[in-house]
mmCIF file of C-alpha atoms in Angstrom:
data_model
loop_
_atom_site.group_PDB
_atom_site.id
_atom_site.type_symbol
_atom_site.label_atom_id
_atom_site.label_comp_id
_atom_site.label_asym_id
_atom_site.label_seq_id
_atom_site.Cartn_x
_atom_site.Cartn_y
_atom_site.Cartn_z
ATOM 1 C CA UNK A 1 -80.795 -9.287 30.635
ATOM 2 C CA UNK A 2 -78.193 -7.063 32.193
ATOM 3 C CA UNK A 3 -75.344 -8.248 34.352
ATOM 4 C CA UNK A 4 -73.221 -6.055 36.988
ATOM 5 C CA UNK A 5 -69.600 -7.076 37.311
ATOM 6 C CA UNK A 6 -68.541 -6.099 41.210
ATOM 7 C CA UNK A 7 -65.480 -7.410 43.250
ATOM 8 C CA UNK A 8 -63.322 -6.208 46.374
ATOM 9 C CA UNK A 9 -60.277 -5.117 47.913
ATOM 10 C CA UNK A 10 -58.668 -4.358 51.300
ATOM 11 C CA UNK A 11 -57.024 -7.900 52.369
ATOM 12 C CA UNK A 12 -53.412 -8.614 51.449
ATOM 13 C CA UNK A 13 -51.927 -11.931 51.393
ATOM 14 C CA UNK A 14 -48.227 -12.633 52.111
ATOM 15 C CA UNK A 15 -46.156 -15.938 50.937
ATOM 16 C CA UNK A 16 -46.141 -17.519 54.450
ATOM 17 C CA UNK A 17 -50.138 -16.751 54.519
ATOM 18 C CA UNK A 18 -50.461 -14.187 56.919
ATOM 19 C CA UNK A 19 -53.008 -12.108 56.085
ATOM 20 C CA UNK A 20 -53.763 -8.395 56.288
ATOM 21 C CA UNK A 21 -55.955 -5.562 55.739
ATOM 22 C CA UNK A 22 -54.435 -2.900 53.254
ATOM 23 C CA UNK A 23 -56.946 0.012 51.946
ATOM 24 C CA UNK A 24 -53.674 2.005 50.395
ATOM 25 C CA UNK A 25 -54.176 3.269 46.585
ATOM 26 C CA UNK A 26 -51.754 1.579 45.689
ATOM 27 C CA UNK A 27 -53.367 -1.490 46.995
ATOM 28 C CA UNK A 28 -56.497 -0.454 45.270
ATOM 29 C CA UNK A 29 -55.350 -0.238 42.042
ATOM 30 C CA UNK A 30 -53.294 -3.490 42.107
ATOM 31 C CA UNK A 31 -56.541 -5.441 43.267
ATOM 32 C CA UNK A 32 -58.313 -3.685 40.889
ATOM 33 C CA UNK A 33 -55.700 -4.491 37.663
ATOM 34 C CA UNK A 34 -55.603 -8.379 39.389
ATOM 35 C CA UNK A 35 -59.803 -8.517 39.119
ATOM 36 C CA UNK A 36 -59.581 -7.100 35.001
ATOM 37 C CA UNK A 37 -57.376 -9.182 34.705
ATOM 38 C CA UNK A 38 -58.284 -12.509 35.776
ATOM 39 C CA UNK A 39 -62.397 -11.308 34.784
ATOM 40 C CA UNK A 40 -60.601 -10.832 31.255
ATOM 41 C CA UNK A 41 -62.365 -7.677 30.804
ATOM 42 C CA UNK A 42 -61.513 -3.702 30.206
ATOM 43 C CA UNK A 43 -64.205 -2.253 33.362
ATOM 44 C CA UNK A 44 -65.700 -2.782 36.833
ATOM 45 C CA UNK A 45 -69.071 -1.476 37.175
ATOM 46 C CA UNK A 46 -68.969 -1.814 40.703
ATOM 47 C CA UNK A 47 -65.435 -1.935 42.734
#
């Protein structure tokens, strides 16, 4: 069995919940660091 580990970027959230889309690197790579994070593990095979 082989499994694929994807998730996604691009919206931001603010405290009063206004959402937004936000496609900056530095957006990217804090989504990215948030998904290893809370997947608890070191790669993303598919971002």
């Amino acid at each position: 069995m082989r499994v694929i580990i994807a998730t996604k970027f691009g919206f931001r959230f603010s405290p009063d919940g206004i959402r937004g889309v936000d496609s900056s690197p530095e957006n990217v790579r804090r989504a990215c660091d948030a998904s290893l994070k809370r997947l608890g593990i070191a790669t993303i095979d598919l971002f």
